[in-house]
């Protein structure tokens, strides 16, 4: 009998499916800057936290990484007490815990880049996204306590603002997409009968449209067999500050409206040849953008008409009612009302020193009078 049982076990074993213990937990880990900024001076402290999206608030062990190297710190909080330039890098974390079925780890978090600057001046930009129409403040931060008397702001190596006085905050009024670029600042001060001037390293300033130009997608495949239908999808990116008002979507065939406004970005329509387009509108922000018309099927002999004799792109409103509009790339913007002569900075006057502030820096001659931003004009309403 035992021999028969053994034979049965041997016959059944190859067909048994053994469930593997999952080793990666379906939790998301994110690195948060608790104190400090993504760019700090050498010698300054920095604290990071590893946040794990765990509804049950389980007890986790934390693993920290700089690049691909695992670091010795293992707590939820990662600290740099006196940061060194060598500690610059991309920091990430992940969680690990023991369960009844074995050890489980989260995926590693997206990296957060930390720059430890050994120089004397840092340009700090807002940590939240900058949108068209915003008026962000930039901070030209100086190591130590020095009597700054002038601050200069540069974009892509060209001087765009000169500010006299001790204030280190620089305001960009009503920004447009033309204002994005690589920014740096220069701080100047007098001490012991000498003039000192130091240039920061460059830092990117990215500006987002509140509502990007829509792109229409026509999906006539992989639909359920519910009739002769196809799906129109209006793709756009919406970046309004919270609380963001809703977006309404409109769909057109041969420039004729296909039903009322939709809160969703898609609609099912009867499959038929024609020119299709969509419009996204945020009524509370007075923003409206049109897509390019897109043909489906044989459109020979179908003429595309536009309201009031205008092209679709002439019908989107300003991104913000108080800011200049952003034109479609196919159309040129109005030229500035007061063109200025660009002033290029001297790249040889920058410093990156991992030392204390000795103030033994080259003398810089006085700068010309302050410049203002080139004049901006609003595009008239169609």
GROMACS .gro file of C-alpha atoms in nm:
model
  382
    1UNK     CA    1   0.000   0.000   0.000
    2UNK     CA    2   0.281   0.244   0.088
    3UNK     CA    3   0.441   0.176  -0.246
    4UNK     CA    4   0.115   0.258  -0.424
    5UNK     CA    5   0.080   0.589  -0.230
    6UNK     CA    6   0.439   0.684  -0.313
    7UNK     CA    7   0.376   0.622  -0.680
    8UNK     CA    8   0.061   0.837  -0.669
    9UNK     CA    9   0.251   1.123  -0.502
   10UNK     CA   10   0.527   1.106  -0.762
   11UNK     CA   11   0.266   1.115  -1.039
   12UNK     CA   12   0.083   1.415  -0.893
   13UNK     CA   13   0.382   1.632  -0.786
   14UNK     CA   14   0.483   1.749  -1.136
   15UNK     CA   15   0.133   1.887  -1.187
   16UNK     CA   16   0.117   2.082  -0.861
   17UNK     CA   17   0.147   2.462  -0.897
   18UNK     CA   18   0.333   2.618  -0.608
   19UNK     CA   19   0.239   2.985  -0.547
   20UNK     CA   20   0.543   3.209  -0.514
   21UNK     CA   21   0.555   3.458  -0.229
   22UNK     CA   22   0.538   3.813  -0.372
   23UNK     CA   23   0.858   4.005  -0.297
   24UNK     CA   24   0.750   4.351  -0.417
   25UNK     CA   25   0.464   4.520  -0.230
   26UNK     CA   26   0.208   4.726  -0.425
   27UNK     CA   27   0.295   5.039  -0.226
   28UNK     CA   28   0.440   5.363  -0.360
   29UNK     CA   29   0.738   5.531  -0.192
   30UNK     CA   30   0.820   5.899  -0.240
   31UNK     CA   31   1.109   6.112  -0.113
   32UNK     CA   32   0.999   6.442   0.045
   33UNK     CA   33   1.228   6.734   0.135
   34UNK     CA   34   1.139   6.809   0.499
   35UNK     CA   35   1.385   7.094   0.562
   36UNK     CA   36   1.617   7.271   0.322
   37UNK     CA   37   1.588   7.295  -0.054
   38UNK     CA   38   1.703   7.088  -0.351
   39UNK     CA   39   2.007   7.319  -0.377
   40UNK     CA   40   2.188   7.412  -0.054
   41UNK     CA   41   2.521   7.560   0.046
   42UNK     CA   42   2.795   7.328   0.165
   43UNK     CA   43   2.789   7.312   0.544
   44UNK     CA   44   2.409   7.349   0.562
   45UNK     CA   45   2.173   7.077   0.692
   46UNK     CA   46   1.913   6.886   0.491
   47UNK     CA   47   1.642   6.640   0.596
   48UNK     CA   48   1.455   6.399   0.368
   49UNK     CA   49   1.159   6.175   0.451
   50UNK     CA   50   1.061   5.846   0.286
   51UNK     CA   51   0.683   5.842   0.254
   52UNK     CA   52   0.515   5.506   0.181
   53UNK     CA   53   0.155   5.506   0.066
   54UNK     CA   54   0.041   5.241   0.315
   55UNK     CA   55  -0.322   5.267   0.424
   56UNK     CA   56  -0.263   5.027   0.715
   57UNK     CA   57   0.029   5.232   0.856
   58UNK     CA   58   0.250   4.927   0.885
   59UNK     CA   59   0.596   4.935   1.042
   60UNK     CA   60   0.858   4.959   0.770
   61UNK     CA   61   1.234   4.948   0.754
   62UNK     CA   62   1.376   5.207   0.516
   63UNK     CA   63   1.658   5.174   0.265
   64UNK     CA   64   1.823   5.489   0.127
   65UNK     CA   65   2.021   5.528  -0.195
   66UNK     CA   66   2.233   5.794  -0.362
   67UNK     CA   67   2.240   5.692  -0.723
   68UNK     CA   68   2.287   5.315  -0.722
   69UNK     CA   69   2.479   5.311  -0.390
   70UNK     CA   70   2.289   5.205  -0.078
   71UNK     CA   71   2.356   5.438   0.216
   72UNK     CA   72   2.405   5.331   0.579
   73UNK     CA   73   2.113   5.536   0.715
   74UNK     CA   74   1.798   5.328   0.759
   75UNK     CA   75   1.532   5.544   0.928
   76UNK     CA   76   1.228   5.715   0.781
   77UNK     CA   77   1.420   6.047   0.804
   78UNK     CA   78   1.750   6.087   0.620
   79UNK     CA   79   1.968   6.372   0.746
   80UNK     CA   80   2.273   6.557   0.619
   81UNK     CA   81   2.395   6.766   0.913
   82UNK     CA   82   2.673   6.956   0.735
   83UNK     CA   83   2.639   6.875   0.368
   84UNK     CA   84   2.948   6.832   0.154
   85UNK     CA   85   2.977   6.883  -0.222
   86UNK     CA   86   3.049   6.511  -0.259
   87UNK     CA   87   2.704   6.440  -0.116
   88UNK     CA   88   2.532   6.589  -0.420
   89UNK     CA   89   2.333   6.335  -0.615
   90UNK     CA   90   1.997   6.171  -0.678
   91UNK     CA   91   1.844   6.035  -0.359
   92UNK     CA   92   1.579   5.762  -0.348
   93UNK     CA   93   1.434   5.521  -0.094
   94UNK     CA   94   1.225   5.208  -0.058
   95UNK     CA   95   1.054   5.024   0.225
   96UNK     CA   96   1.102   4.672   0.354
   97UNK     CA   97   0.905   4.472   0.609
   98UNK     CA   98   0.878   4.117   0.735
   99UNK     CA   99   0.544   3.939   0.706
  100UNK     CA  100   0.414   3.590   0.778
  101UNK     CA  101   0.481   3.496   0.418
  102UNK     CA  102   0.831   3.645   0.404
  103UNK     CA  103   1.012   3.972   0.336
  104UNK     CA  104   0.835   4.231   0.116
  105UNK     CA  105   0.988   4.541  -0.039
  106UNK     CA  106   0.837   4.839  -0.218
  107UNK     CA  107   0.962   4.965  -0.549
  108UNK     CA  108   1.234   5.227  -0.520
  109UNK     CA  109   1.098   5.583  -0.519
  110UNK     CA  110   1.157   5.831  -0.801
  111UNK     CA  111   1.486   6.011  -0.735
  112UNK     CA  112   1.512   6.361  -0.589
  113UNK     CA  113   1.822   6.547  -0.702
  114UNK     CA  114   2.012   6.735  -0.430
  115UNK     CA  115   2.284   6.984  -0.525
  116UNK     CA  116   2.533   7.094  -0.260
  117UNK     CA  117   2.683   7.423  -0.379
  118UNK     CA  118   3.030   7.525  -0.266
  119UNK     CA  119   2.995   7.881  -0.395
  120UNK     CA  120   2.858   8.198  -0.238
  121UNK     CA  121   2.532   8.260  -0.430
  122UNK     CA  122   2.235   8.033  -0.509
  123UNK     CA  123   1.929   8.120  -0.717
  124UNK     CA  124   1.622   7.959  -0.560
  125UNK     CA  125   1.311   7.908  -0.773
  126UNK     CA  126   0.957   7.820  -0.656
  127UNK     CA  127   0.906   7.455  -0.569
  128UNK     CA  128   0.551   7.453  -0.708
  129UNK     CA  129   0.484   7.460  -1.086
  130UNK     CA  130   0.490   7.804  -1.250
  131UNK     CA  131   0.197   7.866  -1.486
  132UNK     CA  132   0.148   8.117  -1.765
  133UNK     CA  133   0.015   8.437  -1.604
  134UNK     CA  134   0.183   8.377  -1.265
  135UNK     CA  135   0.421   8.633  -1.113
  136UNK     CA  136   0.676   8.413  -0.932
  137UNK     CA  137   0.945   8.538  -0.696
  138UNK     CA  138   1.302   8.412  -0.730
  139UNK     CA  139   1.549   8.438  -0.441
  140UNK     CA  140   1.915   8.521  -0.499
  141UNK     CA  141   2.046   8.373  -0.175
  142UNK     CA  142   2.392   8.471  -0.047
  143UNK     CA  143   2.612   8.272   0.190
  144UNK     CA  144   2.666   8.458   0.517
  145UNK     CA  145   2.558   8.810   0.612
  146UNK     CA  146   2.688   9.062   0.360
  147UNK     CA  147   2.550   9.411   0.269
  148UNK     CA  148   2.422   9.341  -0.083
  149UNK     CA  149   2.356   9.660  -0.280
  150UNK     CA  150   2.271   9.521  -0.625
  151UNK     CA  151   2.123   9.201  -0.770
  152UNK     CA  152   2.120   9.111  -1.140
  153UNK     CA  153   1.908   8.839  -1.300
  154UNK     CA  154   2.006   8.657  -1.620
  155UNK     CA  155   1.811   8.429  -1.853
  156UNK     CA  156   2.011   8.208  -2.089
  157UNK     CA  157   2.314   8.430  -2.030
  158UNK     CA  158   2.133   8.756  -2.109
  159UNK     CA  159   2.069   9.022  -1.847
  160UNK     CA  160   1.696   9.071  -1.794
  161UNK     CA  161   1.668   9.258  -1.464
  162UNK     CA  162   1.886   9.479  -1.242
  163UNK     CA  163   1.766   9.553  -0.890
  164UNK     CA  164   1.937   9.805  -0.663
  165UNK     CA  165   1.907   9.775  -0.287
  166UNK     CA  166   1.938   9.502  -0.027
  167UNK     CA  167   1.637   9.292  -0.133
  168UNK     CA  168   1.734   8.955  -0.279
  169UNK     CA  169   1.384   8.870  -0.412
  170UNK     CA  170   1.332   8.910  -0.787
  171UNK     CA  171   0.978   8.912  -0.928
  172UNK     CA  172   0.890   8.796  -1.280
  173UNK     CA  173   0.561   8.970  -1.366
  174UNK     CA  174   0.291   8.780  -1.559
  175UNK     CA  175   0.519   8.520  -1.717
  176UNK     CA  176   0.463   8.366  -2.059
  177UNK     CA  177   0.627   8.067  -2.226
  178UNK     CA  178   0.892   8.306  -2.359
  179UNK     CA  179   1.016   8.358  -2.002
  180UNK     CA  180   1.127   7.999  -1.942
  181UNK     CA  181   1.496   7.916  -1.965
  182UNK     CA  182   1.813   7.875  -1.761
  183UNK     CA  183   1.837   8.148  -1.498
  184UNK     CA  184   2.122   8.273  -1.281
  185UNK     CA  185   2.176   8.574  -1.057
  186UNK     CA  186   2.464   8.796  -0.952
  187UNK     CA  187   2.489   8.961  -0.608
  188UNK     CA  188   2.723   9.256  -0.545
  189UNK     CA  189   2.828   9.415  -0.218
  190UNK     CA  190   3.091   9.653  -0.077
  191UNK     CA  191   3.315   9.559   0.213
  192UNK     CA  192   3.647   9.698   0.335
  193UNK     CA  193   3.661   9.950   0.050
  194UNK     CA  194   3.627   9.680  -0.210
  195UNK     CA  195   3.339   9.572  -0.436
  196UNK     CA  196   3.264   9.201  -0.459
  197UNK     CA  197   3.036   9.033  -0.711
  198UNK     CA  198   2.947   8.663  -0.735
  199UNK     CA  199   2.745   8.477  -0.999
  200UNK     CA  200   2.533   8.172  -0.914
  201UNK     CA  201   2.520   7.857  -1.122
  202UNK     CA  202   2.227   7.828  -1.362
  203UNK     CA  203   1.896   7.670  -1.262
  204UNK     CA  204   1.602   7.588  -1.491
  205UNK     CA  205   1.276   7.783  -1.474
  206UNK     CA  206   0.999   7.586  -1.645
  207UNK     CA  207   0.664   7.747  -1.725
  208UNK     CA  208   0.352   7.546  -1.804
  209UNK     CA  209   0.048   7.646  -2.002
  210UNK     CA  210  -0.271   7.636  -1.801
  211UNK     CA  211  -0.438   7.452  -2.091
  212UNK     CA  212  -0.229   7.306  -2.371
  213UNK     CA  213  -0.338   7.293  -2.735
  214UNK     CA  214  -0.579   6.997  -2.770
  215UNK     CA  215  -0.497   6.704  -2.998
  216UNK     CA  216  -0.788   6.505  -3.139
  217UNK     CA  217  -0.763   6.126  -3.159
  218UNK     CA  218  -1.007   5.925  -3.371
  219UNK     CA  219  -1.033   5.565  -3.247
  220UNK     CA  220  -1.229   5.346  -3.488
  221UNK     CA  221  -1.075   5.017  -3.374
  222UNK     CA  222  -1.114   4.782  -3.078
  223UNK     CA  223  -1.465   4.910  -3.000
  224UNK     CA  224  -1.745   4.695  -2.869
  225UNK     CA  225  -1.982   4.568  -3.141
  226UNK     CA  226  -2.256   4.813  -3.040
  227UNK     CA  227  -2.307   4.955  -3.386
  228UNK     CA  228  -2.127   5.162  -3.645
  229UNK     CA  229  -1.954   5.388  -3.394
  230UNK     CA  230  -1.613   5.544  -3.341
  231UNK     CA  231  -1.458   5.729  -3.047
  232UNK     CA  232  -1.335   6.089  -3.052
  233UNK     CA  233  -1.084   6.172  -2.777
  234UNK     CA  234  -0.972   6.529  -2.701
  235UNK     CA  235  -0.624   6.512  -2.543
  236UNK     CA  236  -0.504   6.820  -2.353
  237UNK     CA  237  -0.302   6.892  -2.039
  238UNK     CA  238  -0.469   7.100  -1.768
  239UNK     CA  239  -0.238   7.262  -1.512
  240UNK     CA  240  -0.452   7.505  -1.312
  241UNK     CA  241  -0.370   7.573  -0.948
  242UNK     CA  242  -0.594   7.399  -0.694
  243UNK     CA  243  -0.885   7.413  -0.662
  244UNK     CA  244  -0.899   7.377  -1.038
  245UNK     CA  245  -1.231   7.468  -1.205
  246UNK     CA  246  -1.374   7.208  -1.446
  247UNK     CA  247  -1.296   7.173  -1.816
  248UNK     CA  248  -1.571   7.145  -2.077
  249UNK     CA  249  -1.513   6.956  -2.403
  250UNK     CA  250  -1.688   7.020  -2.735
  251UNK     CA  251  -1.666   6.803  -3.047
  252UNK     CA  252  -1.726   6.908  -3.408
  253UNK     CA  253  -1.778   6.746  -3.746
  254UNK     CA  254  -1.722   6.973  -4.045
  255UNK     CA  255  -1.731   7.255  -3.790
  256UNK     CA  256  -2.082   7.162  -3.672
  257UNK     CA  257  -2.121   7.100  -3.298
  258UNK     CA  258  -2.189   6.735  -3.207
  259UNK     CA  259  -2.412   6.775  -2.903
  260UNK     CA  260  -2.373   6.967  -2.576
  261UNK     CA  261  -2.055   7.021  -2.370
  262UNK     CA  262  -1.900   6.713  -2.211
  263UNK     CA  263  -1.723   6.684  -1.877
  264UNK     CA  264  -1.530   6.384  -2.013
  265UNK     CA  265  -1.276   6.421  -2.290
  266UNK     CA  266  -1.435   6.168  -2.527
  267UNK     CA  267  -1.754   6.101  -2.719
  268UNK     CA  268  -1.891   5.817  -2.937
  269UNK     CA  269  -2.023   5.920  -3.278
  270UNK     CA  270  -2.147   5.747  -3.590
  271UNK     CA  271  -1.862   5.638  -3.813
  272UNK     CA  272  -1.871   5.872  -4.114
  273UNK     CA  273  -1.620   6.057  -4.334
  274UNK     CA  274  -1.554   6.419  -4.245
  275UNK     CA  275  -1.331   6.676  -4.077
  276UNK     CA  276  -1.337   6.640  -3.698
  277UNK     CA  277  -1.208   6.873  -3.429
  278UNK     CA  278  -1.250   6.944  -3.058
  279UNK     CA  279  -1.245   7.242  -2.826
  280UNK     CA  280  -1.150   7.256  -2.456
  281UNK     CA  281  -1.284   7.540  -2.245
  282UNK     CA  282  -1.246   7.647  -1.882
  283UNK     CA  283  -1.529   7.900  -1.839
  284UNK     CA  284  -1.421   8.026  -1.495
  285UNK     CA  285  -1.071   8.107  -1.622
  286UNK     CA  286  -1.190   8.241  -1.958
  287UNK     CA  287  -0.960   7.998  -2.144
  288UNK     CA  288  -1.050   7.820  -2.467
  289UNK     CA  289  -0.831   7.616  -2.704
  290UNK     CA  290  -0.909   7.445  -3.037
  291UNK     CA  291  -0.749   7.137  -3.186
  292UNK     CA  292  -0.630   7.103  -3.542
  293UNK     CA  293  -0.902   6.957  -3.766
  294UNK     CA  294  -0.845   6.591  -3.847
  295UNK     CA  295  -0.989   6.404  -4.143
  296UNK     CA  296  -1.153   6.062  -4.129
  297UNK     CA  297  -1.232   5.852  -4.436
  298UNK     CA  298  -1.268   5.994  -4.786
  299UNK     CA  299  -1.311   6.372  -4.749
  300UNK     CA  300  -1.283   6.447  -5.121
  301UNK     CA  301  -1.519   6.729  -5.204
  302UNK     CA  302  -1.578   6.820  -4.837
  303UNK     CA  303  -1.479   7.180  -4.774
  304UNK     CA  304  -1.374   7.281  -4.426
  305UNK     CA  305  -1.552   7.600  -4.317
  306UNK     CA  306  -1.449   7.817  -4.024
  307UNK     CA  307  -1.670   8.056  -3.825
  308UNK     CA  308  -1.641   8.423  -3.920
  309UNK     CA  309  -1.380   8.333  -4.179
  310UNK     CA  310  -1.116   8.262  -3.916
  311UNK     CA  311  -0.898   7.958  -3.857
  312UNK     CA  312  -0.963   7.753  -3.547
  313UNK     CA  313  -0.653   7.881  -3.369
  314UNK     CA  314  -0.777   8.237  -3.382
  315UNK     CA  315  -1.058   8.142  -3.147
  316UNK     CA  316  -0.876   8.037  -2.835
  317UNK     CA  317  -0.873   8.293  -2.558
  318UNK     CA  318  -0.581   8.403  -2.349
  319UNK     CA  319  -0.429   8.148  -2.114
  320UNK     CA  320  -0.504   8.391  -1.834
  321UNK     CA  321  -0.722   8.695  -1.882
  322UNK     CA  322  -0.457   8.921  -1.726
  323UNK     CA  323  -0.161   8.782  -1.921
  324UNK     CA  324  -0.043   8.786  -2.281
  325UNK     CA  325  -0.183   8.506  -2.495
  326UNK     CA  326   0.033   8.223  -2.622
  327UNK     CA  327   0.006   8.194  -2.997
  328UNK     CA  328   0.006   7.872  -3.190
  329UNK     CA  329   0.350   7.800  -3.344
  330UNK     CA  330   0.209   7.860  -3.694
  331UNK     CA  331   0.134   8.222  -3.608
  332UNK     CA  332   0.382   8.487  -3.501
  333UNK     CA  333   0.328   8.689  -3.182
  334UNK     CA  334   0.313   9.067  -3.169
  335UNK     CA  335   0.664   9.213  -3.136
  336UNK     CA  336   0.765   9.380  -2.808
  337UNK     CA  337   0.674   9.748  -2.793
  338UNK     CA  338   1.012   9.845  -2.644
  339UNK     CA  339   1.293   9.632  -2.787
  340UNK     CA  340   1.603   9.628  -2.575
  341UNK     CA  341   1.964   9.553  -2.648
  342UNK     CA  342   2.060   9.221  -2.482
  343UNK     CA  343   2.347   9.236  -2.236
  344UNK     CA  344   2.551   8.918  -2.208
  345UNK     CA  345   2.722   8.821  -1.884
  346UNK     CA  346   3.089   8.739  -1.854
  347UNK     CA  347   3.111   8.366  -1.777
  348UNK     CA  348   3.459   8.411  -1.630
  349UNK     CA  349   3.319   8.587  -1.322
  350UNK     CA  350   3.159   8.279  -1.164
  351UNK     CA  351   3.286   8.093  -0.858
  352UNK     CA  352   3.232   7.747  -0.712
  353UNK     CA  353   3.440   7.719  -0.396
  354UNK     CA  354   3.390   7.472  -0.111
  355UNK     CA  355   3.542   7.709   0.146
  356UNK     CA  356   3.427   7.955   0.406
  357UNK     CA  357   3.349   8.311   0.297
  358UNK     CA  358   3.689   8.487   0.285
  359UNK     CA  359   3.563   8.766   0.053
  360UNK     CA  360   3.885   8.764  -0.149
  361UNK     CA  361   3.701   8.800  -0.479
  362UNK     CA  362   3.782   9.011  -0.787
  363UNK     CA  363   3.645   9.364  -0.803
  364UNK     CA  364   3.359   9.423  -1.044
  365UNK     CA  365   3.298   9.764  -1.194
  366UNK     CA  366   2.958   9.923  -1.142
  367UNK     CA  367   2.676   9.796  -1.359
  368UNK     CA  368   2.469  10.011  -1.599
  369UNK     CA  369   2.129  10.149  -1.488
  370UNK     CA  370   1.851   9.892  -1.434
  371UNK     CA  371   1.683   9.739  -1.736
  372UNK     CA  372   1.323   9.636  -1.750
  373UNK     CA  373   1.160   9.346  -1.928
  374UNK     CA  374   1.071   9.412  -2.291
  375UNK     CA  375   0.715   9.543  -2.321
  376UNK     CA  376   0.447   9.280  -2.370
  377UNK     CA  377   0.124   9.338  -2.556
  378UNK     CA  378  -0.195   9.140  -2.533
  379UNK     CA  379  -0.321   8.973  -2.846
  380UNK     CA  380  -0.662   9.127  -2.921
  381UNK     CA  381  -0.971   8.911  -2.883
  382UNK     CA  382  -1.100   8.768  -3.213
   0.00000   0.00000   0.00000
